[in-house]
PDB file of C-alpha atoms in Angstrom:
ATOM      1  CA  MET C   1      -6.939  -0.729  18.473  1.00 92.00           C
ATOM      2  CA  TYR C   2      -7.307  -4.070  16.804  1.00 97.00           C
ATOM      3  CA  THR C   3      -3.806  -6.685  16.926  1.00 98.00           C
ATOM      4  CA  GLN C   4      -3.332  -9.743  15.091  1.00 97.00           C
ATOM      5  CA  ARG C   5      -0.532 -11.788  15.827  1.00 97.00           C
ATOM      6  CA  LEU C   6       1.583 -14.122  13.549  1.00 96.00           C
ATOM      7  CA  LEU C   7       4.873 -15.757  12.703  1.00 97.00           C
ATOM      8  CA  VAL C   8       6.663 -14.532   9.940  1.00 98.00           C
ATOM      9  CA  PRO C   9       6.552 -17.377   7.263  1.00 97.00           C
ATOM     10  CA  GLU C  10       9.185 -17.924   4.850  1.00 96.00           C
ATOM     11  CA  HIS C  11       7.333 -16.947   1.703  1.00 96.00           C
ATOM     12  CA  GLN C  12       6.826 -13.478   3.137  1.00 97.00           C
ATOM     13  CA  ALA C  13      10.601 -13.067   3.150  1.00 94.00           C
ATOM     14  CA  GLY C  14      13.226 -12.115   0.642  1.00 85.00           C
ATOM     15  CA  ALA C  15      16.658 -13.658  -0.109  1.00 87.00           C
ATOM     16  CA  SER C  16      18.034 -11.472   2.939  1.00 89.00           C
ATOM     17  CA  GLY C  17      15.346 -13.516   5.354  1.00 94.00           C
ATOM     18  CA  GLU C  18      13.418 -10.045   5.981  1.00 96.00           C
ATOM     19  CA  MET C  19       9.653  -9.975   5.212  1.00 97.00           C
ATOM     20  CA  SER C  20       9.467  -7.821   2.118  1.00 97.00           C
ATOM     21  CA  LEU C  21       7.815  -4.520   1.145  1.00 97.00           C
ATOM     22  CA  GLY C  22       5.258  -6.063  -0.690  1.00 97.00           C
ATOM     23  CA  TYR C  23       4.244  -8.394   2.525  1.00 98.00           C
ATOM     24  CA  MET C  24       4.595  -5.540   4.903  1.00 98.00           C
ATOM     25  CA  MET C  25       1.968  -3.944   2.666  1.00 98.00           C
ATOM     26  CA  ARG C  26      -0.073  -6.685   2.433  1.00 97.00           C
ATOM     27  CA  ASN C  27      -0.092  -7.511   6.337  1.00 98.00           C
ATOM     28  CA  VAL C  28      -1.331  -3.530   6.663  1.00 97.00           C
ATOM     29  CA  GLN C  29      -3.814  -4.130   4.143  1.00 96.00           C
ATOM     30  CA  GLU C  30      -5.252  -7.502   5.804  1.00 96.00           C
ATOM     31  CA  VAL C  31      -5.557  -6.203   9.573  1.00 97.00           C
ATOM     32  CA  ALA C  32      -7.295  -3.158   8.040  1.00 97.00           C
ATOM     33  CA  THR C  33      -9.662  -5.018   6.185  1.00 95.00           C
ATOM     34  CA  ASN C  34     -10.341  -7.693   9.150  1.00 96.00           C
ATOM     35  CA  HIS C  35     -10.577  -4.470  11.873  1.00 96.00           C
ATOM     36  CA  PHE C  36     -13.129  -2.860   9.771  1.00 96.00           C
ATOM     37  CA  ALA C  37     -15.143  -6.719   9.298  1.00 96.00           C
ATOM     38  CA  SER C  38     -14.873  -7.741  13.342  1.00 95.00           C
ATOM     39  CA  GLN C  39     -16.429  -4.037  13.926  1.00 94.00           C
ATOM     40  CA  ASN C  40     -19.651  -4.845  11.728  1.00 96.00           C
ATOM     41  CA  GLY C  41     -19.846  -8.661  11.996  1.00 96.00           C
ATOM     42  CA  LEU C  42     -18.998  -9.006   8.177  1.00 95.00           C
ATOM     43  CA  PRO C  43     -17.448 -12.272   6.540  1.00 94.00           C
ATOM     44  CA  CYS C  44     -14.008 -12.318   5.707  1.00 88.00           C
ATOM     45  CA  ASP C  45     -14.332 -14.558   2.954  1.00 88.00           C
ATOM     46  CA  ASP C  46     -17.544 -13.078   0.927  1.00 89.00           C
ATOM     47  CA  LYS C  47     -16.688  -9.585   0.643  1.00 87.00           C
ATOM     48  CA  GLY C  48     -19.261  -9.612  -2.465  1.00 86.00           C
ATOM     49  CA  SER C  49     -21.637  -9.269  -0.010  1.00 92.00           C
ATOM     50  CA  TRP C  50     -20.178  -6.011   1.795  1.00 94.00           C
ATOM     51  CA  LYS C  51     -22.082  -2.888   0.468  1.00 95.00           C
ATOM     52  CA  VAL C  52     -18.810  -1.228  -0.089  1.00 95.00           C
ATOM     53  CA  ALA C  53     -15.283  -1.848  -1.065  1.00 92.00           C
ATOM     54  CA  PHE C  54     -12.032   0.185   0.180  1.00 93.00           C
ATOM     55  CA  PHE C  55      -9.643   1.480  -1.907  1.00 94.00           C
ATOM     56  CA  ILE C  56      -6.094   2.505  -0.758  1.00 96.00           C
ATOM     57  CA  ALA C  57      -4.939   6.207  -2.140  1.00 97.00           C
ATOM     58  CA  ASN C  58      -1.917   6.478  -0.892  1.00 98.00           C
ATOM     59  CA  CYS C  59       0.246   5.274   2.235  1.00 98.00           C
ATOM     60  CA  HIS C  60       3.509   5.360   3.952  1.00 98.00           C
ATOM     61  CA  LEU C  61       5.460   2.901   5.710  1.00 98.00           C
ATOM     62  CA  GLN C  62       8.722   3.800   8.239  1.00 98.00           C
ATOM     63  CA  ILE C  63      10.785   0.893   8.711  1.00 98.00           C
ATOM     64  CA  THR C  64      13.041   0.659  11.610  1.00 98.00           C
ATOM     65  CA  ARG C  65      14.097  -2.913  11.183  1.00 97.00           C
ATOM     66  CA  PRO C  66      12.040  -5.581   8.721  1.00 97.00           C
ATOM     67  CA  PRO C  67      10.392  -8.299  10.746  1.00 98.00           C
ATOM     68  CA  ARG C  68      12.504 -11.769  10.039  1.00 97.00           C
ATOM     69  CA  VAL C  69      11.251 -15.479   9.010  1.00 97.00           C
ATOM     70  CA  GLY C  70      10.035 -17.279  12.103  1.00 97.00           C
ATOM     71  CA  GLU C  71       9.750 -13.813  14.302  1.00 98.00           C
ATOM     72  CA  GLU C  72       6.454 -13.143  16.156  1.00 98.00           C
ATOM     73  CA  ILE C  73       4.651 -10.115  15.275  1.00 98.00           C
ATOM     74  CA  ALA C  74       1.964  -8.135  16.296  1.00 98.00           C
ATOM     75  CA  VAL C  75       0.048  -5.957  13.677  1.00 98.00           C
ATOM     76  CA  SER C  76      -1.922  -3.259  14.923  1.00 98.00           C
ATOM     77  CA  THR C  77      -4.127  -0.810  13.722  1.00 98.00           C
ATOM     78  CA  PHE C  78      -6.795   2.413  14.316  1.00 97.00           C
ATOM     79  CA  LEU C  79      -8.691   4.534  12.397  1.00 97.00           C
ATOM     80  CA  ARG C  80      -7.335   7.928  13.403  1.00 96.00           C
ATOM     81  CA  ARG C  81      -9.871  10.054  11.857  1.00 96.00           C
ATOM     82  CA  VAL C  82     -11.587  11.309   8.493  1.00 96.00           C
ATOM     83  CA  SER C  83      -9.883  13.898   6.653  1.00 94.00           C
ATOM     84  CA  GLY C  84     -12.209  15.105   3.434  1.00 94.00           C
ATOM     85  CA  ALA C  85     -13.008  12.052   1.329  1.00 94.00           C
ATOM     86  CA  PHE C  86     -10.558   9.760   3.384  1.00 97.00           C
ATOM     87  CA  PHE C  87     -10.466   7.555   6.112  1.00 97.00           C
ATOM     88  CA  GLU C  88      -6.705   7.904   7.602  1.00 97.00           C
ATOM     89  CA  ARG C  89      -5.757   4.560   9.217  1.00 98.00           C
ATOM     90  CA  ASP C  90      -2.320   4.106  11.442  1.00 98.00           C
ATOM     91  CA  THR C  91      -0.721   0.722  11.761  1.00 98.00           C
ATOM     92  CA  GLU C  92       2.386  -0.486  13.394  1.00 98.00           C
ATOM     93  CA  ILE C  93       3.580  -3.910  13.178  1.00 98.00           C
ATOM     94  CA  CYS C  94       5.885  -4.903  16.426  1.00 98.00           C
ATOM     95  CA  SER C  95       8.234  -7.450  17.825  1.00 98.00           C
ATOM     96  CA  ALA C  96       7.004  -9.877  20.737  1.00 97.00           C
ATOM     97  CA  GLN C  97       8.992  -7.895  22.786  1.00 97.00           C
ATOM     98  CA  GLY C  98       6.911  -4.756  21.830  1.00 97.00           C
ATOM     99  CA  GLU C  99       9.917  -3.360  19.803  1.00 98.00           C
ATOM    100  CA  VAL C 100       8.259  -0.904  16.874  1.00 98.00           C
ATOM    101  CA  LEU C 101       9.187  -2.571  13.663  1.00 98.00           C
ATOM    102  CA  VAL C 102       7.084  -0.712  11.084  1.00 98.00           C
ATOM    103  CA  GLN C 103       4.687   2.251  11.137  1.00 98.00           C
ATOM    104  CA  SER C 104       2.314   3.009   8.660  1.00 98.00           C
ATOM    105  CA  CYS C 105      -0.342   5.464   7.613  1.00 98.00           C
ATOM    106  CA  SER C 106      -2.683   5.035   4.701  1.00 98.00           C
ATOM    107  CA  ASN C 107      -5.863   6.851   3.035  1.00 97.00           C
ATOM    108  CA  TRP C 108      -8.814   4.873   1.900  1.00 97.00           C
ATOM    109  CA  PHE C 109     -11.431   5.780  -0.144  1.00 96.00           C
ATOM    110  CA  LEU C 110     -14.956   4.357   0.057  1.00 96.00           C
ATOM    111  CA  LEU C 111     -16.793   2.914  -3.045  1.00 94.00           C
ATOM    112  CA  ASP C 112     -20.154   1.796  -3.202  1.00 95.00           C
ATOM    113  CA  ARG C 113     -20.034  -1.917  -4.287  1.00 91.00           C
ATOM    114  CA  GLN C 114     -23.225  -2.113  -6.882  1.00 89.00           C
ATOM    115  CA  SER C 115     -22.479   1.092  -8.661  1.00 91.00           C
ATOM    116  CA  MET C 116     -18.411   1.382  -8.357  1.00 88.00           C
ATOM    117  CA  SER C 117     -19.043   5.455  -6.954  1.00 94.00           C
ATOM    118  CA  VAL C 118     -17.236   7.309  -4.770  1.00 95.00           C
ATOM    119  CA  LEU C 119     -18.918   7.676  -1.554  1.00 96.00           C
ATOM    120  CA  LYS C 120     -18.653  10.475   1.135  1.00 96.00           C
ATOM    121  CA  PRO C 121     -17.205   8.787   4.800  1.00 96.00           C
ATOM    122  CA  SER C 122     -20.500  10.182   6.256  1.00 95.00           C
ATOM    123  CA  GLU C 123     -22.358   7.758   3.873  1.00 96.00           C
ATOM    124  CA  CYS C 124     -20.758   4.553   5.016  1.00 96.00           C
ATOM    125  CA  PRO C 125     -23.466   1.938   5.933  1.00 95.00           C
ATOM    126  CA  TYR C 126     -21.432   0.819   8.440  1.00 96.00           C
ATOM    127  CA  GLN C 127     -19.790   1.412  11.994  1.00 93.00           C
ATOM    128  CA  ASN C 128     -16.431   3.214  11.692  1.00 94.00           C
ATOM    129  CA  GLU C 129     -14.910   3.997  14.998  1.00 92.00           C
ATOM    130  CA  MET C 130     -12.370   6.842  15.409  1.00 94.00           C
ATOM    131  CA  ASP C 131      -9.577   7.028  17.383  1.00 93.00           C
ATOM    132  CA  GLY C 132      -7.584  10.003  17.843  1.00 87.00           C
ATOM    133  CA  ARG C 133      -4.710   9.473  19.262  1.00 89.00           C
ATOM    134  CA  ASP C 134      -1.267  11.072  17.927  1.00 92.00           C
ATOM    135  CA  PHE C 135       0.754   9.003  15.302  1.00 96.00           C
ATOM    136  CA  PRO C 136       4.409  10.036  14.075  1.00 95.00           C
ATOM    137  CA  VAL C 137       3.736   9.045  10.317  1.00 97.00           C
ATOM    138  CA  THR C 138       1.540  10.723   7.923  1.00 95.00           C
ATOM    139  CA  SER C 139       0.858   9.727   4.218  1.00 96.00           C
ATOM    140  CA  GLN C 140       1.550  12.510   1.186  1.00 93.00           C
ATOM    141  CA  ARG C 141      -1.244  12.415  -0.992  1.00 93.00           C
ATOM    142  CA  ARG C 142       0.613  13.832  -4.042  1.00 94.00           C
ATOM    143  CA  LEU C 143       4.512  13.426  -4.541  1.00 96.00           C
ATOM    144  CA  ARG C 144       5.602  16.017  -7.058  1.00 94.00           C
ATOM    145  CA  PHE C 145       8.497  14.927  -9.907  1.00 96.00           C
ATOM    146  CA  SER C 146      10.125  15.910 -12.961  1.00 95.00           C
ATOM    147  CA  PRO C 147       9.921  13.959 -15.970  1.00 96.00           C
ATOM    148  CA  ASP C 148      12.533  14.913 -17.317  1.00 96.00           C
ATOM    149  CA  VAL C 149      14.724  13.530 -14.256  1.00 96.00           C
ATOM    150  CA  LEU C 150      13.318   9.768 -14.979  1.00 97.00           C
ATOM    151  CA  GLN C 151      14.563   6.770 -17.110  1.00 97.00           C
ATOM    152  CA  TRP C 152      13.028   4.078 -18.128  1.00 97.00           C
ATOM    153  CA  VAL C 153      14.077   1.023 -16.399  1.00 96.00           C
ATOM    154  CA  GLY C 154      11.519  -2.073 -17.858  1.00 96.00           C
ATOM    155  CA  GLU C 155       8.185  -3.097 -18.026  1.00 97.00           C
ATOM    156  CA  ARG C 156       5.492  -5.342 -16.486  1.00 97.00           C
ATOM    157  CA  THR C 157       2.544  -6.946 -17.658  1.00 97.00           C
ATOM    158  CA  ILE C 158      -0.116  -7.310 -15.622  1.00 97.00           C
ATOM    159  CA  ARG C 159      -0.705 -10.636 -14.771  1.00 97.00           C
ATOM    160  CA  TYR C 160      -3.788 -12.781 -13.345  1.00 96.00           C
ATOM    161  CA  THR C 161      -2.051 -13.301  -9.955  1.00 95.00           C
ATOM    162  CA  MET C 162      -1.241 -10.053  -9.783  1.00 96.00           C
ATOM    163  CA  ILE C 163      -5.252  -8.898  -9.270  1.00 94.00           C
ATOM    164  CA  ASP C 164      -7.742  -8.612  -6.592  1.00 91.00           C
ATOM    165  CA  ALA C 165     -11.231  -9.153  -5.587  1.00 84.00           C
ATOM    166  CA  ASN C 166     -11.558  -5.643  -6.670  1.00 84.00           C
ATOM    167  CA  GLY C 167     -10.517  -6.476 -10.360  1.00 87.00           C
ATOM    168  CA  HIS C 168      -7.188  -4.451 -10.490  1.00 92.00           C
ATOM    169  CA  THR C 169      -4.217  -4.511  -9.116  1.00 95.00           C
ATOM    170  CA  ASN C 170      -3.479  -5.198  -5.576  1.00 95.00           C
ATOM    171  CA  ASN C 171      -1.826  -2.079  -4.095  1.00 94.00           C
ATOM    172  CA  ALA C 172       0.628  -4.205  -2.565  1.00 96.00           C
ATOM    173  CA  VAL C 173       1.693  -5.556  -5.904  1.00 97.00           C
ATOM    174  CA  TYR C 174       3.421  -2.215  -6.329  1.00 97.00           C
ATOM    175  CA  GLY C 175       5.837  -3.074  -3.288  1.00 96.00           C
ATOM    176  CA  ASP C 176       6.853  -5.756  -5.288  1.00 96.00           C
ATOM    177  CA  LEU C 177       7.269  -4.147  -8.457  1.00 96.00           C
ATOM    178  CA  ALA C 178       9.097  -1.277  -6.653  1.00 96.00           C
ATOM    179  CA  MET C 179      11.558  -3.427  -5.083  1.00 95.00           C
ATOM    180  CA  ASP C 180      11.822  -5.737  -8.474  1.00 94.00           C
ATOM    181  CA  ALA C 181      13.071  -2.466 -10.483  1.00 94.00           C
ATOM    182  CA  CYS C 182      15.256  -1.184  -7.600  1.00 92.00           C
ATOM    183  CA  TRP C 183      16.503  -4.092  -5.439  1.00 91.00           C
ATOM    184  CA  GLN C 184      20.254  -2.889  -6.316  1.00 89.00           C
ATOM    185  CA  VAL C 185      19.908   0.498  -4.985  1.00 90.00           C
ATOM    186  CA  PHE C 186      19.603  -1.311  -1.674  1.00 91.00           C
ATOM    187  CA  GLY C 187      21.831  -3.846  -1.766  1.00 88.00           C
ATOM    188  CA  GLY C 188      19.446  -6.606  -1.277  1.00 85.00           C
ATOM    189  CA  ARG C 189      17.951  -5.178   1.784  1.00 92.00           C
ATOM    190  CA  GLN C 190      14.382  -4.009   2.635  1.00 95.00           C
ATOM    191  CA  PRO C 191      14.538   0.237   2.049  1.00 96.00           C
ATOM    192  CA  SER C 192      14.133   2.209   5.087  1.00 97.00           C
ATOM    193  CA  GLY C 193      10.759   3.766   3.808  1.00 98.00           C
ATOM    194  CA  ALA C 194       8.325   3.638   1.111  1.00 98.00           C
ATOM    195  CA  GLN C 195       5.726   6.182   0.199  1.00 98.00           C
ATOM    196  CA  PHE C 196       2.983   5.466  -2.224  1.00 98.00           C
ATOM    197  CA  VAL C 197       0.670   7.239  -4.317  1.00 98.00           C
ATOM    198  CA  PHE C 198      -1.770   5.574  -6.692  1.00 97.00           C
ATOM    199  CA  ASN C 199      -3.454   7.366  -9.180  1.00 96.00           C
ATOM    200  CA  HIS C 200      -4.618   4.934 -11.625  1.00 95.00           C
ATOM    201  CA  GLN C 201      -6.334   1.483 -11.817  1.00 93.00           C
ATOM    202  CA  ALA C 202      -3.828  -1.076 -13.801  1.00 96.00           C
ATOM    203  CA  LYS C 203      -6.054  -3.907 -14.871  1.00 96.00           C
ATOM    204  CA  LEU C 204      -5.253  -7.539 -16.327  1.00 97.00           C
ATOM    205  CA  GLY C 205      -3.005  -7.680 -19.661  1.00 97.00           C
ATOM    206  CA  ASP C 206      -2.283  -3.959 -18.718  1.00 97.00           C
ATOM    207  CA  ARG C 207       1.455  -3.004 -19.994  1.00 97.00           C
ATOM    208  CA  LEU C 208       3.163  -1.069 -17.008  1.00 97.00           C
ATOM    209  CA  GLN C 209       5.874   1.394 -18.233  1.00 98.00           C
ATOM    210  CA  LEU C 210       8.448   1.997 -15.367  1.00 98.00           C
ATOM    211  CA  PHE C 211      10.611   5.031 -14.536  1.00 98.00           C
ATOM    212  CA  ALA C 212      13.180   5.871 -11.823  1.00 97.00           C
ATOM    213  CA  ALA C 213      15.187   8.446 -11.022  1.00 97.00           C
ATOM    214  CA  GLU C 214      18.193   7.768  -8.341  1.00 93.00           C
ATOM    215  CA  GLU C 215      18.002  10.543  -5.494  1.00 92.00           C
ATOM    216  CA  GLU C 216      20.852  11.451  -2.776  1.00 90.00           C
ATOM    217  CA  ASP C 217      18.313   9.181  -0.068  1.00 92.00           C
ATOM    218  CA  GLY C 218      16.843   6.780  -2.309  1.00 95.00           C
ATOM    219  CA  VAL C 219      15.171   6.616  -5.302  1.00 97.00           C
ATOM    220  CA  LEU C 220      12.087   7.474  -7.142  1.00 97.00           C
ATOM    221  CA  LEU C 221      10.037   5.284  -9.185  1.00 98.00           C
ATOM    222  CA  VAL C 222       6.693   6.235 -11.637  1.00 98.00           C
ATOM    223  CA  GLY C 223       4.795   3.704 -13.583  1.00 98.00           C
ATOM    224  CA  LYS C 224       3.024   4.444 -16.271  1.00 97.00           C
ATOM    225  CA  ILE C 225       0.097   1.998 -18.392  1.00 98.00           C
ATOM    226  CA  GLY C 226       0.484   1.590 -22.084  1.00 97.00           C
ATOM    227  CA  ASP C 227       3.062   0.955 -24.928  1.00 96.00           C
ATOM    228  CA  ASN C 228       4.405   4.388 -24.772  1.00 95.00           C
ATOM    229  CA  ARG C 229       8.244   4.687 -23.136  1.00 96.00           C
ATOM    230  CA  GLU C 230       8.003   8.282 -23.121  1.00 96.00           C
ATOM    231  CA  ALA C 231       8.620   9.481 -19.136  1.00 97.00           C
ATOM    232  CA  PRO C 232       4.913  10.301 -17.693  1.00 97.00           C
ATOM    233  CA  ASP C 233       3.540  13.565 -16.177  1.00 96.00           C
ATOM    234  CA  SER C 234       1.688  13.807 -13.077  1.00 94.00           C
ATOM    235  CA  LYS C 235      -2.028  13.174 -14.811  1.00 94.00           C
ATOM    236  CA  SER C 236      -0.721   9.979 -16.729  1.00 96.00           C
ATOM    237  CA  ALA C 237       1.063   8.305 -14.000  1.00 97.00           C
ATOM    238  CA  CYS C 238      -0.215   4.999 -12.364  1.00 97.00           C
ATOM    239  CA  PHE C 239       1.732   5.649  -9.638  1.00 98.00           C
ATOM    240  CA  VAL C 240       4.536   7.034  -7.877  1.00 98.00           C
ATOM    241  CA  CYS C 241       6.787   5.379  -5.256  1.00 97.00           C
ATOM    242  CA  ALA C 242       9.717   6.830  -3.133  1.00 97.00           C
ATOM    243  CA  LEU C 243      11.704   4.832  -1.620  1.00 98.00           C
ATOM    244  CA  LYS C 244      14.224   5.758   0.929  1.00 97.00           C
ATOM    245  CA  ARG C 245      17.663   3.790   2.037  1.00 94.00           C
TER     246      ARG C 245
END
């Protein structure tokens, strides 16, 4: 188990004073990167020197209570297991008193940084220690939906500030996009759960069409790259997100 501690800064919170979904996802991502770097003595300030890159295929967050501005939190992570082509990673965000605030499961796949080809977990040139402990959250690798129920809700152009060092839209940005599109469903608060599946990379300048369907327990959001406002199917969807009330 690897742990980072921090005081929640104001810029990580929304209008409600709670940490935003996007920043919950950023903290989950950051602690995973730092854990891997610390295991292998790799520099966090020069990821271009790493032989591999990790990409998130899907993630699931269960949110009991969002951290608040100024609150001291501990973000802890471990690798649970290898499952097929994926490293399955679990993460908890807890208060200073040990209250579990957020639990997350995410599945990551591995790319060779030079060829950008997918590697098997067994081909990773670095150490990845597994901790097979039980964890209450899992992440689905597919979210099913019908294009017939989707309605177009807006368009976002991928800007320079949305791009990360891997040259595509950082996965946490989709948390921001989802809440921008659906915040009224949640009355300005954060959702109690969020599941994301990432299918295609959105890159600088891409136009992302957003489609939504309100459900009994939340909202389904689907993104598609391009100018066409026809609802996507599962093959053309850039990402699929299910947010829970």
